[in-house]
Amino acid sequence: MSFSISAIPDIRFGEGVLSGLPAAVKSFDGVGTVLLVIDAFLAQSGLAGRISAELAEAGVKTQVFSAFSGEPKLSHLHSAIEVGQGADMVIGVGGGSALDIGKIVACCIASGQDPMHYALAANPLARNPLKKIMVPTTAGTGSETSATNIFAGPEGKKLWIWGPETKADLVFLDPALTKTLPANLTAWCGLDAFIHAFEAATNRNTHRGAQFYAHQALRLITGALETAVKRPDDIAARGDVLLGSCFAGIAIDNCGTAIAHNVSHALAGLAPVHHGLATALGFEATLAWLTEADTADLNAAAKACGLDNAAQLPAFVSGWMNRCGITRSLPAPFKPFDASDLAREMRATENQPMRRSTIRDVTDADIDRFAASVMALPKGI
């Protein structure tokens, strides 16, 4: 079997490594102004001010964009592009939304094109985007190492912009930045990272190069997530989950995802929901069906989780979700929708790559069954 591994950004890991950010910025030629895309909570906590002050001491001006919430929307991208005019570099600090916004606008500012110009690979990306430094403060999306970037288009549907041009040039993984993440978000994000690794290690596109990272991600996350949820100050556990999320991002950058992400993207097409929660719910609803395939890759992934075989995965995952405090329910905005609505979204064009990559053929009957299972969950609890 032949395969290739896509480029991996320069990664700096460890508690306190963010202190090296000003020197890192100065190591890039010609950077006089940066656009800092940062979560509003982090901006209000003083982190944006601290970063701006430290960069100012290094002779670098900072333009801050934090006017976004939830998953990235086209309007957020437009606003960030406007704020970022004149910038030479983009620094993304926060969860996956901050990182995806930063990576997309680094291309759009350089080219002058609207993000929709690049949606669903409609046109080639700018060959010379702004330089990008990504600093994840949640351990979930793996966006810091990925060439895939998600946003909601003008109709609210999830779209993606893909290409190596969107990748970070440098990544800071500082587990101290994840300590303030609430328990529910730690759990949701951690399950998202776990599922990234699992799907990359087991879908039709998998290969040994990606599995090297995916299996290590599975080991790290299964060994540390519960501790990170219950003991948020445990830096070792936080670090393992953060590193696992990064490795999982490398894995999906090479192999993509599968049916659980088809479900979660479809849910997001109906109403706002945290991506990690939606993916965890989709994963649990489809896992027993998936593991019936009993492939060597599924069994290898199970072993990386400390299990004997793939047949043990459904019970293990459900018990693990229980211990991490994940409530099986959908937000209140899902009340008007039923299984047919979710099934329609699962069949939508933009969600077919995840359907096709699943190791088992996903029939329309399978989609109807999965949609019924997910939409039968309580809503608004």
Coordinates of C-alpha atoms in Angstrom, one line a residue:
M1 CA 0.0 0.0 0.0
S2 CA 1.3 3.4 -0.9
F3 CA 0.4 6.7 0.8
S4 CA 1.6 10.2 1.4
I5 CA 1.5 12.3 4.5
S6 CA 0.6 16.0 4.2
A7 CA 2.9 18.7 5.6
I8 CA 2.8 19.2 9.4
P9 CA 3.3 22.7 10.8
D10 CA 6.1 23.5 13.2
I11 CA 4.6 22.6 16.6
R12 CA 5.8 23.9 20.0
F13 CA 4.4 22.1 23.0
G14 CA 4.6 22.7 26.7
E15 CA 3.2 24.7 29.7
G16 CA 4.1 28.3 29.2
V17 CA 5.3 28.1 25.6
L18 CA 3.0 31.0 24.6
S19 CA 5.6 33.3 26.2
G20 CA 7.7 32.7 23.0
L21 CA 5.0 34.2 20.7
P22 CA 6.6 37.7 20.2
A23 CA 10.0 36.2 19.3
A24 CA 8.2 33.8 16.9
V25 CA 6.3 36.6 15.2
K26 CA 9.6 38.5 14.7
S27 CA 11.2 35.4 13.2
F28 CA 9.0 35.9 10.2
D29 CA 10.3 38.6 7.8
G30 CA 8.3 41.7 7.2
V31 CA 5.7 41.4 9.9
G32 CA 4.7 44.8 11.2
T33 CA 1.0 44.3 11.9
V34 CA -0.9 41.2 12.9
L35 CA -4.6 40.4 13.0
L36 CA -5.4 38.6 16.3
V37 CA -8.5 36.5 16.0
I38 CA -9.4 35.5 19.5
D39 CA -12.4 34.1 21.3
A40 CA -14.5 36.9 23.0
F41 CA -14.1 35.2 26.4
L42 CA -10.3 35.2 26.1
A43 CA -10.3 38.8 24.9
Q44 CA -12.4 39.9 27.9
S45 CA -10.1 37.9 30.2
G46 CA -7.2 40.1 29.3
L47 CA -5.3 37.7 27.1
A48 CA -5.8 39.8 24.0
G49 CA -4.5 42.8 25.8
R50 CA -1.5 40.9 27.1
I51 CA -0.6 39.5 23.7
S52 CA -1.0 42.9 22.1
A53 CA 1.2 44.5 24.7
E54 CA 3.9 41.9 24.3
L55 CA 3.8 42.3 20.6
A56 CA 4.0 46.1 20.9
E57 CA 7.2 45.7 22.9
A58 CA 8.6 43.8 19.9
G59 CA 7.5 46.5 17.6
V60 CA 4.5 44.8 16.1
K61 CA 1.0 46.4 15.9
T62 CA -2.1 44.3 16.7
Q63 CA -5.6 44.5 15.2
V64 CA -8.0 42.4 17.3
F65 CA -11.1 40.6 16.1
S66 CA -13.3 38.9 18.7
A67 CA -16.8 39.7 17.5
F68 CA -17.9 36.1 16.9
S69 CA -19.7 33.3 18.8
G70 CA -20.6 29.8 18.1
E71 CA -19.4 28.2 14.8
P72 CA -17.9 30.5 12.1
K73 CA -20.4 32.2 9.9
L74 CA -19.9 34.1 6.6
S75 CA -20.7 37.3 8.4
H76 CA -17.9 36.7 10.9
L77 CA -15.4 36.1 8.1
H78 CA -16.4 39.3 6.4
S79 CA -16.0 41.3 9.6
A80 CA -12.6 39.7 10.3
I81 CA -11.4 40.5 6.8
E82 CA -12.4 44.1 7.3
V83 CA -10.6 44.4 10.6
G84 CA -7.6 42.6 9.2
Q85 CA -6.9 44.9 6.3
G86 CA -3.2 45.9 6.3
A87 CA -2.1 42.9 8.4
D88 CA 0.9 40.9 7.5
M89 CA 0.1 37.9 9.7
V90 CA -2.9 36.2 11.3
I91 CA -2.7 34.8 14.9
G92 CA -5.7 32.6 15.9
V93 CA -6.2 32.0 19.6
G94 CA -9.1 30.0 20.9
G95 CA -11.3 27.1 19.9
G96 CA -11.8 25.7 16.4
S97 CA -13.9 28.7 15.4
A98 CA -11.1 31.2 16.1
L99 CA -8.6 29.0 14.3
D100 CA -10.8 28.4 11.2
I101 CA -11.7 32.1 10.9
G102 CA -8.0 33.0 11.2
K103 CA -6.9 30.5 8.6
I104 CA -9.6 31.4 6.1
V105 CA -9.2 35.2 6.3
A106 CA -5.4 34.8 5.9
C107 CA -6.1 33.6 2.4
C108 CA -8.9 36.1 1.7
I109 CA -7.0 39.2 2.9
A110 CA -4.1 38.2 0.7
S111 CA -6.2 37.5 -2.4
G112 CA -9.0 40.1 -2.0
Q113 CA -11.6 37.4 -2.7
D114 CA -14.7 36.6 -0.7
P115 CA -14.7 33.3 1.3
M116 CA -17.5 32.0 -0.9
H117 CA -15.1 32.2 -3.8
Y118 CA -13.3 29.2 -2.2
A119 CA -16.2 27.3 -0.7
L120 CA -16.4 23.6 -1.5
A121 CA -13.2 24.0 -3.6
A122 CA -14.9 26.1 -6.2
N123 CA -11.7 27.9 -7.0
P124 CA -8.0 27.5 -6.1
L125 CA -6.8 29.2 -3.0
A126 CA -4.4 32.1 -2.9
R127 CA -0.8 30.8 -3.4
N128 CA 0.7 33.4 -1.0
P129 CA -1.6 33.8 2.0
L130 CA -0.6 35.7 5.1
K131 CA 1.6 33.9 7.5
K132 CA -0.4 32.1 10.3
I133 CA 0.2 31.2 13.9
M134 CA -2.4 29.1 15.6
V135 CA -2.9 28.7 19.4
P136 CA -5.7 26.3 20.4
T137 CA -7.2 26.8 23.8
T138 CA -9.6 23.9 23.5
A139 CA -8.6 20.3 22.8
G140 CA -11.0 19.2 20.1
T141 CA -11.0 20.3 16.5
G142 CA -7.3 19.8 15.6
S143 CA -7.8 22.8 13.3
E144 CA -4.3 24.0 14.1
T145 CA -2.8 21.2 12.0
S146 CA -5.6 20.7 9.4
A147 CA -6.1 22.1 5.9
T148 CA -9.9 21.9 6.4
N149 CA -11.9 24.9 7.6
I150 CA -15.6 24.9 8.3
F151 CA -18.1 27.8 8.2
A152 CA -21.8 28.4 7.7
G153 CA -22.7 29.8 4.4
P154 CA -25.4 32.4 3.6
E155 CA -28.2 29.8 4.0
G156 CA -26.8 28.6 7.3
K157 CA -25.5 25.3 5.8
K158 CA -22.0 24.0 6.8
L159 CA -19.5 24.6 4.0
W160 CA -15.8 23.9 3.9
I161 CA -12.7 25.5 2.5
W162 CA -9.8 23.1 2.0
G163 CA -6.3 23.4 0.9
P164 CA -2.7 23.4 2.2
E165 CA -2.6 27.2 1.7
T166 CA -4.9 27.4 4.8
K167 CA -2.5 25.5 7.1
A168 CA -0.7 27.2 10.0
D169 CA 3.0 28.0 9.7
L170 CA 3.5 27.6 13.4
V171 CA 1.4 26.1 16.3
F172 CA 1.7 26.7 20.0
L173 CA 0.2 24.0 22.2
D174 CA 0.1 25.4 25.8
P175 CA -2.0 23.2 28.1
A176 CA -2.1 26.0 30.6
L177 CA -4.5 27.8 28.2
T178 CA -7.0 25.0 28.5
K179 CA -7.4 25.0 32.3
T180 CA -10.4 27.4 32.3
L181 CA -12.4 25.3 29.9
P182 CA -15.6 24.2 31.7
A183 CA -16.1 20.5 32.3
N184 CA -18.9 20.1 29.7
L185 CA -16.8 21.8 27.0
T186 CA -13.7 19.8 28.0
A187 CA -15.7 16.6 27.5
W188 CA -17.4 17.6 24.3
C189 CA -14.2 18.8 22.7
G190 CA -12.3 15.8 23.9
L191 CA -14.8 13.4 22.4
D192 CA -14.6 15.3 19.2
A193 CA -10.8 14.8 19.1
F194 CA -11.2 11.1 20.0
I195 CA -13.7 10.6 17.1
H196 CA -11.4 12.5 14.7
A197 CA -8.7 10.0 15.5
F198 CA -11.0 7.0 15.5
E199 CA -12.6 7.8 12.1
A200 CA -9.3 8.7 10.5
A201 CA -7.9 5.3 11.7
T202 CA -10.8 3.3 10.4
N203 CA -12.4 4.8 7.4
R204 CA -11.9 3.9 3.7
N205 CA -9.1 6.4 3.3
T206 CA -7.0 5.3 6.2
H207 CA -3.4 4.3 5.9
R208 CA -0.5 3.4 8.2
G209 CA 1.0 6.9 8.1
A210 CA -2.2 8.5 9.5
Q211 CA -2.8 5.6 11.9
F212 CA 0.6 6.4 13.5
Y213 CA -0.9 9.7 14.7
A214 CA -4.5 8.5 15.1
H215 CA -3.6 5.5 17.4
Q216 CA -1.4 7.7 19.6
A217 CA -4.2 10.2 19.8
L218 CA -6.6 7.4 20.9
R219 CA -4.2 6.3 23.6
L220 CA -3.6 9.8 24.9
I221 CA -7.3 10.9 25.0
T222 CA -8.7 7.7 26.4
G223 CA -6.0 7.8 29.1
A224 CA -6.5 11.5 30.1
L225 CA -9.9 12.9 29.2
E226 CA -11.8 11.8 32.3
T227 CA -9.1 13.2 34.5
A228 CA -9.1 16.5 32.6
V229 CA -12.9 16.8 33.0
K230 CA -12.9 16.0 36.7
R231 CA -9.5 17.6 37.7
P232 CA -9.2 20.7 35.5
D233 CA -6.0 21.9 37.1
D234 CA -4.2 18.6 36.1
I235 CA -1.7 20.0 33.6
A236 CA -0.4 16.5 32.6
A237 CA -3.9 15.4 31.7
R238 CA -4.7 18.6 30.0
G239 CA -1.5 18.3 28.0
D240 CA -2.2 14.8 26.9
V241 CA -5.7 15.7 25.7
L242 CA -4.3 18.7 23.9
L243 CA -1.5 16.7 22.2
G244 CA -4.0 14.0 21.4
S245 CA -6.3 16.5 19.7
C246 CA -3.4 17.8 17.7
F247 CA -2.4 14.3 16.5
A248 CA -6.0 13.6 15.7
G249 CA -6.0 16.7 13.6
I250 CA -3.0 15.5 11.7
A251 CA -4.8 12.2 11.1
I252 CA -8.0 13.7 9.7
D253 CA -5.9 16.1 7.6
N254 CA -4.7 12.9 5.8
C255 CA -7.8 10.7 5.9
G256 CA -10.9 12.8 6.7
T257 CA -13.8 11.7 8.9
A258 CA -16.8 9.4 8.5
I259 CA -20.5 8.8 9.5
A260 CA -20.4 10.5 13.0
H261 CA -19.3 13.7 11.3
N262 CA -22.0 13.3 8.7
V263 CA -24.5 13.3 11.5
S264 CA -23.0 16.2 13.3
H265 CA -22.7 18.4 10.3
A266 CA -26.3 17.6 9.4
L267 CA -27.4 18.5 12.9
A268 CA -25.6 21.9 12.5
G269 CA -27.5 22.4 9.3
L270 CA -30.8 22.3 11.3
A271 CA -30.0 24.4 14.4
P272 CA -27.1 25.7 16.5
V273 CA -25.3 22.9 18.5
H274 CA -21.8 22.5 19.8
H275 CA -19.9 20.5 17.3
G276 CA -18.3 18.2 19.9
L277 CA -21.6 17.3 21.4
A278 CA -23.2 16.7 18.0
T279 CA -20.4 14.5 17.0
A280 CA -20.4 12.5 20.2
L281 CA -24.2 11.9 19.8
G282 CA -23.7 10.9 16.2
F283 CA -20.8 8.6 17.1
E284 CA -22.7 6.8 19.9
A285 CA -25.8 6.4 17.6
T286 CA -23.8 4.7 14.8
L287 CA -20.9 2.9 16.6
A288 CA -22.6 -0.5 17.1
W289 CA -23.6 -0.6 13.4
L290 CA -20.1 0.5 12.4
T291 CA -18.2 -2.1 14.5
E292 CA -20.3 -4.9 12.9
A293 CA -17.8 -4.5 10.0
D294 CA -15.2 -6.1 12.3
T295 CA -12.3 -4.9 10.1
A296 CA -8.6 -5.1 11.1
D297 CA -8.5 -1.3 11.3
L298 CA -11.5 -1.2 13.7
N299 CA -9.8 -3.8 15.9
A300 CA -6.5 -2.0 15.8
A301 CA -8.2 1.2 16.9
A302 CA -10.0 -0.7 19.7
K303 CA -6.6 -2.0 20.9
A304 CA -5.2 1.5 20.9
C305 CA -8.1 2.3 23.4
G306 CA -7.0 -0.5 25.6
L307 CA -9.7 -2.9 24.5
D308 CA -9.4 -6.5 23.2
N309 CA -11.5 -6.0 20.0
A310 CA -13.9 -3.7 18.2
A311 CA -17.0 -5.4 19.6
Q312 CA -16.2 -3.9 23.0
L313 CA -16.2 -0.3 21.7
P314 CA -19.9 0.6 22.0
A315 CA -20.1 -0.3 25.7
F316 CA -16.7 1.3 26.4
V317 CA -17.6 4.6 24.6
S318 CA -21.1 4.8 26.3
G319 CA -19.6 4.2 29.7
W320 CA -16.8 6.7 29.1
M321 CA -19.3 9.4 28.0
N322 CA -21.3 8.7 31.2
R323 CA -18.2 9.2 33.4
C324 CA -17.3 12.4 31.5
G325 CA -20.8 13.7 32.3
I326 CA -22.1 14.0 28.7
T327 CA -25.9 14.4 28.7
R328 CA -27.6 12.8 25.7
S329 CA -29.9 15.7 24.6
L330 CA -30.2 18.3 21.9
P331 CA -30.6 22.1 22.5
A332 CA -34.1 23.6 22.5
P333 CA -33.9 25.0 18.9
F334 CA -34.2 21.4 17.7
K335 CA -37.7 21.0 19.0
P336 CA -39.4 21.9 15.6
F337 CA -37.4 19.3 13.8
D338 CA -37.9 15.5 13.4
A339 CA -36.0 12.5 12.0
S340 CA -36.9 13.3 8.4
D341 CA -35.3 16.8 8.7
L342 CA -32.1 15.3 9.9
A343 CA -32.1 12.5 7.3
R344 CA -32.5 15.2 4.6
E345 CA -29.5 17.1 5.9
M346 CA -27.5 13.8 6.1
R347 CA -28.1 13.3 2.4
A348 CA -27.1 16.9 1.5
T349 CA -24.4 17.2 -1.1
E350 CA -21.9 18.8 1.3
N351 CA -22.2 15.9 3.7
Q352 CA -21.6 13.1 1.1
P353 CA -17.8 12.9 1.4
M354 CA -18.2 11.8 5.1
R355 CA -20.9 9.3 4.1
R356 CA -18.8 7.8 1.3
S357 CA -15.6 7.5 3.4
T358 CA -17.3 5.3 6.0
I359 CA -16.0 1.8 6.0
R360 CA -19.5 0.4 5.6
D361 CA -21.8 1.4 2.9
V362 CA -24.3 3.8 4.3
T363 CA -27.7 3.1 2.8
D364 CA -30.7 5.4 2.8
A365 CA -32.3 3.0 5.3
D366 CA -29.2 3.4 7.6
I367 CA -29.5 7.2 7.4
D368 CA -33.2 7.0 8.3
R369 CA -32.5 4.8 11.3
F370 CA -29.6 6.9 12.5
A371 CA -31.6 10.1 12.2
A372 CA -34.5 8.6 14.1
S373 CA -32.2 7.5 16.9
V374 CA -30.6 10.9 17.3
M375 CA -33.8 12.9 17.0
A376 CA -35.5 10.7 19.6
L377 CA -33.1 12.3 22.2
P378 CA -34.6 14.8 24.6
K379 CA -34.6 18.4 23.4
G380 CA -34.0 21.5 25.5
I381 CA -32.6 19.7 28.6

